[in-house]
Amino acid sequence: MIARVQSGAVSGIEGYPVEVEVHLAPGIPGMTIVGLADTAVKESSNRIEAAFKNTNLDFPIKRITVNLAPADIRKEGSAFDLPIALGILAAGGVLDRERLGRFMIFGELSLDGRIKPIKGTLCLATRARQEKFDGILLPRENAPEGAWVEGLPIYALDNLPQAVAFLNGEAELAPFPPQSHDSFSRALLHETDFTDVKGQQHVKRALEVAAAGGHNVLLIGPPGSGKSMLAKRLPTILPRLSLDEAIETTKIFSVLGLQRDGHGLLSNRTFRSPHHTISDAGLIGGGRIPMPGEVSLAHNGVLFLDELPEFKRNVLEVLRQPLEDGKVAISRATGSITYPTRFMLVAAMNPCPCGYRSDEKRECLCTVLEVKKYLSKISGPLLDRIDLHIEVPTLNYKELSTKQAGESSETIRSRVENARNLQEQRYRGQPFFCNANMSPKQLQAWCELDAPSKKLMETAIDRLGLSARAHDRILKVARTIADLAGEASILSNHIAEAIQYRSLDRDKWN
């Protein structure tokens, strides 16, 4: 007898349906799982048999064949334990097969019959709604995450007998309370604030510009000048996550099994700070079965690379595609998977190997050759993709000892959100929503310069030897500065400030 159970799997951050077919036949007892199942899926036979025995369910003494369709796509993970177990019961006549086919079912089985959490719940629940099922059966720990999908009843399960009783109509199971989109919590729970930062007014201004336009930033300064401290506070002034952004970001964390805090959705923008020893696969994603890397985990948030020249050259070069395209494609023999990567890159570095080249109080012992070799670790094409180069000087005692609090993150964020609102209105209907993502066509439309601004730009390009990409970056930053000032047109003072944020293009750094 054959039974069919509806389940699913995840490819990238999108779910797709998988039909679990179970066939019982006379013969030598055993279970065979086909359909390109990986080791974790094939090991489910041992978990299922133990779960049956420990919950007083009769495990059939027959030849069991399980097919996971479509059979030409590799299946991985333990989420098929529960659908296979229910399929065995249905094939043996223990379950109502008609009722069983109306639900999408996921769950890992413990040896004692408990149903354990799975990865990718939000992706699978979204797909279940598209397939128009009556609901999905999930482990209880995953229910808060799945409940964010509107119009889809979520049934939270604790153990295998509970699932059997529900599907046979012997026990009532109320749907998990749906999460109202109107009640999406956008409360910011940051432990840090810009009021903690002493001095560094020009750096805070530059970070405000970066946040307002979604620009990438490079902080340059000696050790202890506060580069990491400032970078960690950047998410506190970014606009609050929208519901769509929260869902998309949560999907990425869910695929890796990192979203198990009981709240369902991420409410704050992410801040990822990988160590400089990270591999290119760890940064951009990869593996035998491609999984998201740090650039995808930083989606809609901030990716912070401290001590930028210490990263391997090949690791830094793989950043170019995600920075330019807002997505990364990971190709393997089995296929290609695309992950979103719209993040703000914030990098920090010393001005020289010893770190004190720009320090007025400490002597730099580095030779000119050593400084050139140190700076050459960062390629020109990567630097061109970073809009703002900001010098971060050391603070004097007067600045450190002051008790006067600076502007709070909330005050700065209000200005940033006003500028972002202008950009959202300007780019309505476009596939992007901030100045950093403008194409050459949009630059011509929205970054028209008057005569004084053109003259200033011409002088800067001639003296600094800026590339065409650096020219476009300056225009984008100037557009953001104008938005913060509430100006419809870009003025010469906006261009002048934008040029000041290209430190590495100046002669003293070359």
Coordinates of C-alpha atoms in Angstrom, one line a residue:
M1 CA 0.0 0.0 0.0
I2 CA 1.2 3.5 -0.8
A3 CA 0.8 6.7 1.2
R4 CA 1.7 10.2 0.2
V5 CA 2.7 13.0 2.6
Q6 CA 3.3 16.6 1.6
S7 CA 6.6 18.1 2.9
G8 CA 9.2 20.5 1.6
A9 CA 12.8 21.6 1.4
V10 CA 14.8 24.8 1.0
S11 CA 16.9 25.9 -2.0
G12 CA 18.7 29.2 -1.2
I13 CA 16.0 31.1 0.8
E14 CA 13.0 29.7 -1.1
G15 CA 11.1 26.7 -0.2
Y16 CA 9.9 24.0 -2.7
P17 CA 7.4 21.1 -2.2
V18 CA 8.6 17.6 -1.7
E19 CA 6.2 14.7 -1.8
V20 CA 7.1 11.8 0.5
E21 CA 5.9 8.5 -0.9
V22 CA 5.9 5.5 1.4
H23 CA 5.3 1.9 0.1
L24 CA 5.0 -1.2 2.4
A25 CA 5.6 -4.6 0.8
P26 CA 6.2 -8.1 2.1
G27 CA 9.9 -9.1 2.3
I28 CA 12.9 -8.8 4.4
P29 CA 12.2 -6.0 7.0
G30 CA 14.1 -2.8 6.4
M31 CA 13.8 0.7 5.1
T32 CA 15.2 2.2 1.9
I33 CA 15.1 5.9 1.2
V34 CA 15.6 7.0 -2.4
G35 CA 15.4 10.4 -4.1
L36 CA 18.9 11.8 -3.7
A37 CA 18.8 11.7 0.1
D38 CA 21.9 12.7 2.0
T39 CA 23.2 11.0 5.1
A40 CA 21.1 12.9 7.6
V41 CA 17.9 11.9 5.7
K42 CA 18.9 8.2 5.4
E43 CA 19.7 8.0 9.1
S44 CA 16.0 8.9 9.8
S45 CA 15.1 5.2 9.6
N46 CA 16.9 4.6 12.9
R47 CA 15.3 7.6 14.6
I48 CA 11.9 6.7 13.3
E49 CA 12.1 3.0 14.5
A50 CA 13.2 4.1 17.9
A51 CA 10.5 6.7 18.2
F52 CA 7.8 4.2 17.3
K53 CA 9.0 1.7 19.9
N54 CA 9.3 4.4 22.6
T55 CA 5.8 5.7 22.0
N56 CA 4.1 2.3 21.8
L57 CA 3.4 2.6 18.1
D58 CA 3.7 -0.6 16.0
F59 CA 6.6 -0.4 13.5
P60 CA 5.6 -2.5 10.5
I61 CA 7.7 -5.7 10.0
K62 CA 7.8 -5.2 6.2
R63 CA 9.9 -3.9 3.4
I64 CA 9.6 -0.1 3.5
T65 CA 10.5 2.0 0.5
V66 CA 10.5 5.8 0.8
N67 CA 10.7 8.1 -2.2
L68 CA 11.4 11.8 -1.9
A69 CA 10.0 13.5 -5.1
P70 CA 11.3 15.2 -7.2
A71 CA 14.0 12.6 -7.2
D72 CA 16.5 14.6 -9.1
I73 CA 17.1 17.3 -6.4
R74 CA 19.3 16.5 -3.5
K75 CA 17.5 16.4 -0.1
E76 CA 19.3 17.2 3.2
G77 CA 18.6 17.6 6.9
S78 CA 16.3 15.9 9.4
A79 CA 13.0 17.7 8.6
F80 CA 11.7 14.6 6.8
D81 CA 11.6 12.5 9.9
L82 CA 8.0 13.3 10.9
P83 CA 6.5 13.1 7.3
I84 CA 8.2 9.7 6.8
A85 CA 6.9 8.4 10.1
L86 CA 3.4 9.6 9.4
G87 CA 3.6 8.1 5.9
I88 CA 4.5 4.7 7.3
L89 CA 1.5 4.8 9.6
A90 CA -0.8 5.9 6.8
A91 CA 0.5 3.2 4.5
G92 CA -0.2 0.7 7.3
G93 CA -3.8 1.9 7.6
V94 CA -3.3 3.6 11.0
L95 CA -3.8 7.2 9.7
D96 CA -6.5 9.0 7.8
R97 CA -4.8 9.5 4.4
E98 CA -7.3 12.0 3.1
R99 CA -6.8 14.3 6.1
L100 CA -3.1 13.7 6.0
G101 CA -2.8 15.1 2.4
R102 CA -4.3 18.5 3.4
F103 CA -1.3 19.6 5.4
M104 CA 2.4 20.3 4.8
I105 CA 4.4 18.5 7.5
F106 CA 7.9 19.0 8.8
G107 CA 9.8 17.9 11.9
E108 CA 12.8 16.0 13.3
L109 CA 12.1 13.1 15.6
S110 CA 13.9 12.4 18.8
L111 CA 14.4 8.8 19.9
D112 CA 11.7 9.1 22.5
G113 CA 9.1 10.5 20.0
R114 CA 9.6 14.2 20.7
I115 CA 9.5 16.6 17.7
K116 CA 12.5 18.8 17.5
P117 CA 13.0 22.1 15.6
I118 CA 14.1 22.4 12.0
K119 CA 15.8 25.0 9.8
G120 CA 14.2 27.2 7.2
T121 CA 10.7 27.4 8.8
L122 CA 9.8 30.8 7.3
C123 CA 10.9 29.8 3.8
L124 CA 8.8 26.5 4.0
A125 CA 5.7 28.3 5.5
T126 CA 5.8 30.8 2.7
R127 CA 5.8 28.0 0.1
A128 CA 3.0 26.2 1.9
R129 CA 0.8 29.2 1.6
Q130 CA 1.5 29.4 -2.1
E131 CA 0.6 25.7 -2.5
K132 CA -2.8 26.5 -0.8
F133 CA -2.6 23.8 1.9
D134 CA -5.0 23.8 4.8
G135 CA -2.1 24.4 7.2
I136 CA 1.3 23.1 8.2
L137 CA 2.4 20.9 11.1
L138 CA 5.5 22.2 12.8
P139 CA 7.7 21.6 15.9
R140 CA 6.5 23.9 18.6
E141 CA 9.7 25.8 18.8
N142 CA 9.3 26.8 15.1
A143 CA 5.7 27.9 15.4
P144 CA 6.4 31.6 16.3
E145 CA 8.5 32.0 13.1
G146 CA 6.0 30.3 10.8
A147 CA 3.1 32.3 12.3
W148 CA 4.3 35.4 10.5
V149 CA 3.0 34.0 7.2
E150 CA -0.5 35.4 6.8
G151 CA -3.5 33.2 5.9
L152 CA -1.8 29.9 6.9
P153 CA -2.9 28.0 10.0
I154 CA 0.1 26.8 12.0
Y155 CA -0.3 23.7 14.2
A156 CA 2.5 23.3 16.8
L157 CA 3.4 19.7 17.7
D158 CA 5.3 18.3 20.7
N159 CA 5.5 14.6 20.0
L160 CA 4.6 11.9 17.5
P161 CA 1.5 10.5 19.3
Q162 CA 0.0 14.1 19.3
A163 CA 0.5 14.3 15.6
V164 CA -1.2 10.9 15.1
A165 CA -4.2 11.8 17.3
F166 CA -4.7 15.2 15.5
L167 CA -4.6 13.7 12.0
N168 CA -7.0 11.0 13.0
G169 CA -9.4 13.5 14.4
E170 CA -9.1 12.0 17.9
A171 CA -7.7 15.2 19.5
E172 CA -8.3 18.9 18.8
L173 CA -5.3 21.1 18.2
A174 CA -5.9 24.9 18.1
P175 CA -3.9 26.8 15.5
F176 CA -0.9 28.7 16.8
P177 CA -2.0 32.4 17.3
P178 CA -1.0 34.3 14.1
Q179 CA 1.4 37.1 14.3
S180 CA -0.3 40.3 13.3
H181 CA 1.6 42.4 10.8
D182 CA 0.1 45.5 12.4
S183 CA 1.8 44.6 15.7
F184 CA 5.3 44.0 14.1
S185 CA 7.6 45.3 16.8
R186 CA 10.1 47.8 15.4
A187 CA 11.4 48.6 18.9
L188 CA 15.1 49.1 18.9
L189 CA 16.9 47.1 21.6
H190 CA 20.5 48.3 21.0
E191 CA 22.8 48.3 24.0
T192 CA 25.0 51.0 22.5
D193 CA 24.4 54.6 21.6
F194 CA 26.3 57.5 19.9
T195 CA 26.1 59.4 23.2
D196 CA 28.9 57.0 24.4
V197 CA 31.3 58.5 21.8
K198 CA 33.5 61.3 22.9
G199 CA 34.6 63.9 20.3
Q200 CA 35.0 62.6 16.7
Q201 CA 32.3 65.0 15.4
H202 CA 33.4 64.8 11.8
V203 CA 33.4 61.0 11.9
K204 CA 29.9 60.9 13.3
R205 CA 28.8 63.3 10.6
A206 CA 30.3 61.0 8.0
L207 CA 28.6 57.9 9.4
E208 CA 25.3 59.9 9.4
V209 CA 25.8 60.6 5.7
A210 CA 26.7 56.9 5.1
A211 CA 23.5 55.7 7.0
A212 CA 21.3 58.2 5.1
G213 CA 22.4 57.0 1.7
G214 CA 23.4 53.4 2.3
H215 CA 27.1 54.1 1.5
N216 CA 30.1 51.9 2.2
V217 CA 32.6 53.3 4.6
L218 CA 36.4 52.9 5.3
L219 CA 37.7 54.2 8.7
I220 CA 41.4 55.0 8.8
G221 CA 43.2 55.8 12.0
P222 CA 45.7 54.7 14.7
P223 CA 45.0 52.0 17.2
G224 CA 42.7 53.1 20.0
S225 CA 41.1 56.0 18.1
G226 CA 37.7 54.5 18.3
K227 CA 37.1 52.9 14.8
S228 CA 35.5 49.8 16.1
M229 CA 33.5 51.6 18.7
L230 CA 32.0 53.9 16.0
A231 CA 31.3 51.1 13.6
K232 CA 29.4 49.1 16.2
R233 CA 27.1 52.0 16.7
L234 CA 26.3 52.5 13.1
P235 CA 23.2 50.1 13.2
T236 CA 21.7 52.3 15.9
I237 CA 21.2 55.2 13.4
L238 CA 20.1 53.1 10.5
P239 CA 16.3 53.3 9.6
R240 CA 14.1 50.8 11.4
L241 CA 13.6 47.5 9.6
S242 CA 10.4 47.3 7.5
L243 CA 8.4 44.1 7.8
D244 CA 9.5 42.9 4.3
E245 CA 13.1 43.5 5.2
A246 CA 12.7 41.7 8.5
I247 CA 11.1 38.7 6.8
E248 CA 13.8 38.5 4.1
T249 CA 16.6 38.8 6.7
T250 CA 15.0 36.2 9.0
K251 CA 14.8 33.7 6.1
I252 CA 18.6 33.8 5.8
F253 CA 19.1 33.2 9.5
S254 CA 16.4 30.5 9.5
V255 CA 18.1 28.5 6.7
L256 CA 21.2 28.3 9.0
G257 CA 19.1 27.5 12.1
L258 CA 20.2 30.7 13.8
Q259 CA 16.7 32.1 14.4
R260 CA 15.5 30.3 17.6
D261 CA 15.0 33.2 20.0
G262 CA 11.2 32.6 20.3
H263 CA 10.3 35.9 18.7
G264 CA 9.9 34.7 15.1
L265 CA 11.3 37.7 13.3
L266 CA 14.5 39.8 13.7
S267 CA 13.6 43.3 14.8
N268 CA 17.0 45.0 14.5
R269 CA 19.4 45.4 11.7
T270 CA 22.2 42.8 11.8
F271 CA 25.8 43.6 12.5
R272 CA 28.3 41.0 11.4
S273 CA 32.0 41.2 12.2
P274 CA 33.9 38.2 10.9
H275 CA 37.6 37.7 11.9
H276 CA 40.3 38.4 9.4
T277 CA 41.2 34.7 9.2
I278 CA 37.8 33.9 7.6
S279 CA 37.9 32.0 4.3
D280 CA 36.3 33.2 1.0
A281 CA 33.6 30.5 1.4
G282 CA 32.9 31.7 5.0
L283 CA 32.5 35.3 3.8
I284 CA 30.6 34.8 0.6
G285 CA 29.0 31.5 1.3
G286 CA 29.6 28.0 -0.1
G287 CA 30.1 24.4 0.9
R288 CA 29.2 21.1 -0.7
I289 CA 25.6 22.2 -0.5
P290 CA 25.8 26.0 -0.8
M291 CA 24.9 27.9 2.4
P292 CA 24.8 31.7 3.0
G293 CA 28.0 33.4 4.3
E294 CA 28.6 36.5 6.3
V295 CA 27.7 38.8 3.4
S296 CA 24.2 37.3 3.3
L297 CA 23.9 37.3 7.1
A298 CA 24.6 41.0 6.9
H299 CA 21.7 41.5 4.4
N300 CA 19.8 44.7 5.3
G301 CA 22.4 45.4 7.9
V302 CA 26.2 46.1 8.4
L303 CA 29.2 44.0 7.5
F304 CA 32.2 45.2 9.6
L305 CA 35.7 44.2 8.5
D306 CA 38.2 45.2 11.2
E307 CA 41.9 45.4 10.2
L308 CA 41.0 45.3 6.5
P309 CA 44.6 44.7 5.2
E310 CA 44.9 41.6 7.3
F311 CA 42.2 39.8 5.3
K312 CA 43.5 37.6 2.5
R313 CA 43.6 39.2 -0.9
N314 CA 41.3 36.6 -2.5
V315 CA 38.8 37.0 0.4
L316 CA 38.5 40.7 -0.2
E317 CA 38.2 40.3 -4.0
V318 CA 35.1 38.1 -3.7
L319 CA 33.3 41.1 -2.1
R320 CA 33.2 42.9 -5.4
Q321 CA 30.2 41.0 -6.9
P322 CA 27.9 41.3 -3.8
L323 CA 28.8 45.0 -3.3
E324 CA 28.0 45.8 -6.9
D325 CA 25.0 43.5 -7.5
G326 CA 23.4 43.2 -4.1
K327 CA 23.3 39.4 -4.5
V328 CA 25.8 36.5 -4.8
A329 CA 25.4 33.4 -7.0
I330 CA 27.1 30.3 -5.7
S331 CA 27.5 27.6 -8.4
R332 CA 28.1 23.9 -7.8
A333 CA 27.9 20.9 -10.0
T334 CA 24.3 20.3 -8.7
G335 CA 23.2 23.8 -9.6
S336 CA 23.4 27.5 -8.7
I337 CA 21.9 29.2 -5.7
T338 CA 21.5 33.0 -5.2
Y339 CA 21.5 34.8 -1.9
P340 CA 20.7 38.5 -1.3
T341 CA 23.6 40.7 -0.1
R342 CA 22.3 44.3 0.2
F343 CA 24.5 45.4 3.1
M344 CA 26.6 48.4 4.2
L345 CA 30.3 47.6 4.2
V346 CA 32.2 49.3 7.1
A347 CA 35.9 48.6 7.1
A348 CA 38.6 49.8 9.5
M349 CA 42.4 49.9 9.0
N350 CA 45.5 51.5 10.3
P351 CA 47.3 54.1 8.1
C352 CA 50.5 52.0 8.2
P353 CA 51.8 48.7 9.6
C354 CA 52.7 50.2 13.0
G355 CA 49.5 52.3 13.0
Y356 CA 50.9 55.7 14.0
R357 CA 51.6 57.4 10.7
S358 CA 48.8 59.9 11.2
D359 CA 49.3 60.2 15.0
E360 CA 50.7 63.6 16.0
K361 CA 52.0 62.3 19.4
R362 CA 53.7 59.0 18.4
E363 CA 56.4 58.5 15.9
C364 CA 55.9 56.2 12.9
L365 CA 58.8 53.8 12.3
C366 CA 57.5 52.5 9.0
T367 CA 59.5 53.0 5.8
V368 CA 57.8 54.4 2.7
L369 CA 58.1 51.0 1.1
E370 CA 56.4 49.3 4.0
V371 CA 53.6 51.8 4.0
K372 CA 53.1 51.3 0.2
K373 CA 53.1 47.5 0.6
Y374 CA 50.6 47.7 3.4
L375 CA 48.2 50.0 1.5
S376 CA 48.6 47.9 -1.7
K377 CA 46.9 44.9 0.1
I378 CA 43.6 46.7 -0.7
S379 CA 43.0 46.7 -4.4
G380 CA 41.9 49.8 -6.3
P381 CA 38.6 48.2 -7.6
L382 CA 37.6 47.4 -4.0
L383 CA 38.5 50.9 -2.8
D384 CA 36.5 52.4 -5.6
R385 CA 33.4 50.6 -4.3
I386 CA 33.8 52.3 -0.9
D387 CA 32.1 55.7 -1.0
L388 CA 33.6 57.3 2.1
H389 CA 37.2 57.2 3.3
I390 CA 37.3 58.8 6.8
E391 CA 40.3 59.6 8.9
V392 CA 39.8 58.9 12.6
P393 CA 42.3 60.8 14.8
T394 CA 43.3 60.0 18.3
L395 CA 41.5 62.0 21.0
N396 CA 43.3 64.4 23.4
Y397 CA 42.6 64.4 27.2
K398 CA 40.2 67.3 27.1
E399 CA 38.0 65.4 24.6
L400 CA 38.2 62.2 26.6
S401 CA 37.4 63.8 30.0
T402 CA 34.4 65.9 28.9
K403 CA 31.1 65.0 30.5
Q404 CA 29.1 66.6 27.8
A405 CA 27.0 64.0 26.0
G406 CA 26.8 64.1 22.3
E407 CA 23.8 63.6 20.1
S408 CA 21.9 60.4 20.8
S409 CA 21.4 57.7 18.2
E410 CA 17.7 58.4 18.2
T411 CA 18.2 62.1 17.2
I412 CA 20.6 61.2 14.4
R413 CA 18.3 58.4 13.2
S414 CA 15.4 60.8 12.8
R415 CA 17.4 62.8 10.3
V416 CA 18.6 59.7 8.5
E417 CA 15.0 58.4 8.2
N418 CA 13.9 61.8 6.8
A419 CA 16.6 61.5 4.1
R420 CA 15.6 57.9 3.4
N421 CA 12.0 58.9 3.0
L422 CA 13.0 61.4 0.4
Q423 CA 14.9 58.7 -1.5
E424 CA 12.0 56.3 -1.3
Q425 CA 9.7 58.8 -2.9
R426 CA 12.3 59.7 -5.5
Y427 CA 13.0 56.1 -6.5
R428 CA 9.4 54.8 -6.2
G429 CA 9.0 51.9 -8.7
Q430 CA 12.7 51.3 -8.9
P431 CA 14.5 48.1 -7.8
F432 CA 16.4 50.1 -5.2
F433 CA 15.6 52.6 -2.5
C434 CA 18.8 54.6 -1.5
N435 CA 21.3 56.8 -3.2
A436 CA 24.2 54.3 -3.0
N437 CA 22.5 52.0 -5.5
M438 CA 21.8 54.6 -8.2
S439 CA 22.7 53.6 -11.8
P440 CA 24.4 55.9 -14.3
K441 CA 21.0 56.7 -15.7
Q442 CA 19.7 57.8 -12.3
L443 CA 22.9 59.8 -11.7
Q444 CA 22.2 61.9 -14.8
A445 CA 18.5 62.4 -13.7
W446 CA 19.0 63.2 -10.1
C447 CA 22.6 64.5 -9.7
E448 CA 22.6 67.5 -12.2
L449 CA 25.3 70.0 -11.1
D450 CA 25.3 73.8 -11.4
A451 CA 28.3 75.7 -12.8
P452 CA 30.3 76.2 -9.5
S453 CA 29.8 72.5 -8.6
K454 CA 31.0 71.3 -12.0
K455 CA 34.1 73.5 -11.7
L456 CA 34.8 72.1 -8.2
M457 CA 34.4 68.6 -9.4
E458 CA 36.7 69.2 -12.4
T459 CA 39.4 70.5 -10.2
A460 CA 39.2 67.6 -7.8
I461 CA 39.4 65.0 -10.6
D462 CA 42.4 66.7 -12.2
R463 CA 44.3 67.1 -9.0
L464 CA 43.4 63.8 -7.3
G465 CA 43.4 61.6 -10.4
L466 CA 40.0 60.1 -9.5
S467 CA 38.6 57.2 -11.5
A468 CA 35.2 57.3 -13.3
R469 CA 33.8 55.1 -10.5
A470 CA 35.1 57.5 -7.8
H471 CA 33.5 60.4 -9.7
D472 CA 30.2 58.6 -9.5
R473 CA 30.6 57.8 -5.8
I474 CA 31.2 61.5 -5.0
L475 CA 28.0 62.4 -6.9
K476 CA 26.0 59.8 -4.9
V477 CA 27.4 61.0 -1.6
A478 CA 26.7 64.6 -2.5
R479 CA 23.1 63.7 -3.3
T480 CA 22.8 62.2 0.1
I481 CA 24.3 65.3 1.8
A482 CA 21.7 67.4 -0.1
D483 CA 18.9 65.1 1.1
L484 CA 20.0 65.5 4.7
A485 CA 19.9 69.3 4.2
G486 CA 16.5 69.0 2.5
E487 CA 17.8 70.5 -0.7
A488 CA 16.3 69.6 -4.0
S489 CA 19.6 70.3 -6.0
I490 CA 23.2 69.5 -5.3
L491 CA 25.2 72.6 -4.4
S492 CA 28.9 73.2 -4.4
N493 CA 29.2 72.9 -0.6
H494 CA 27.7 69.4 -0.9
I495 CA 30.3 68.4 -3.5
A496 CA 33.1 69.9 -1.4
E497 CA 32.0 67.8 1.6
A498 CA 31.7 64.6 -0.5
I499 CA 35.2 65.1 -1.9
Q500 CA 36.6 65.4 1.7
Y501 CA 35.4 61.8 2.2
R502 CA 37.9 60.4 -0.4
S503 CA 41.0 60.3 1.9
L504 CA 42.8 57.5 0.0
D505 CA 42.6 59.4 -3.3
R506 CA 44.7 62.2 -2.0
D507 CA 48.4 62.5 -2.7
K508 CA 49.5 62.0 0.9
W509 CA 48.1 58.4 0.8
N510 CA 49.5 57.5 -2.6

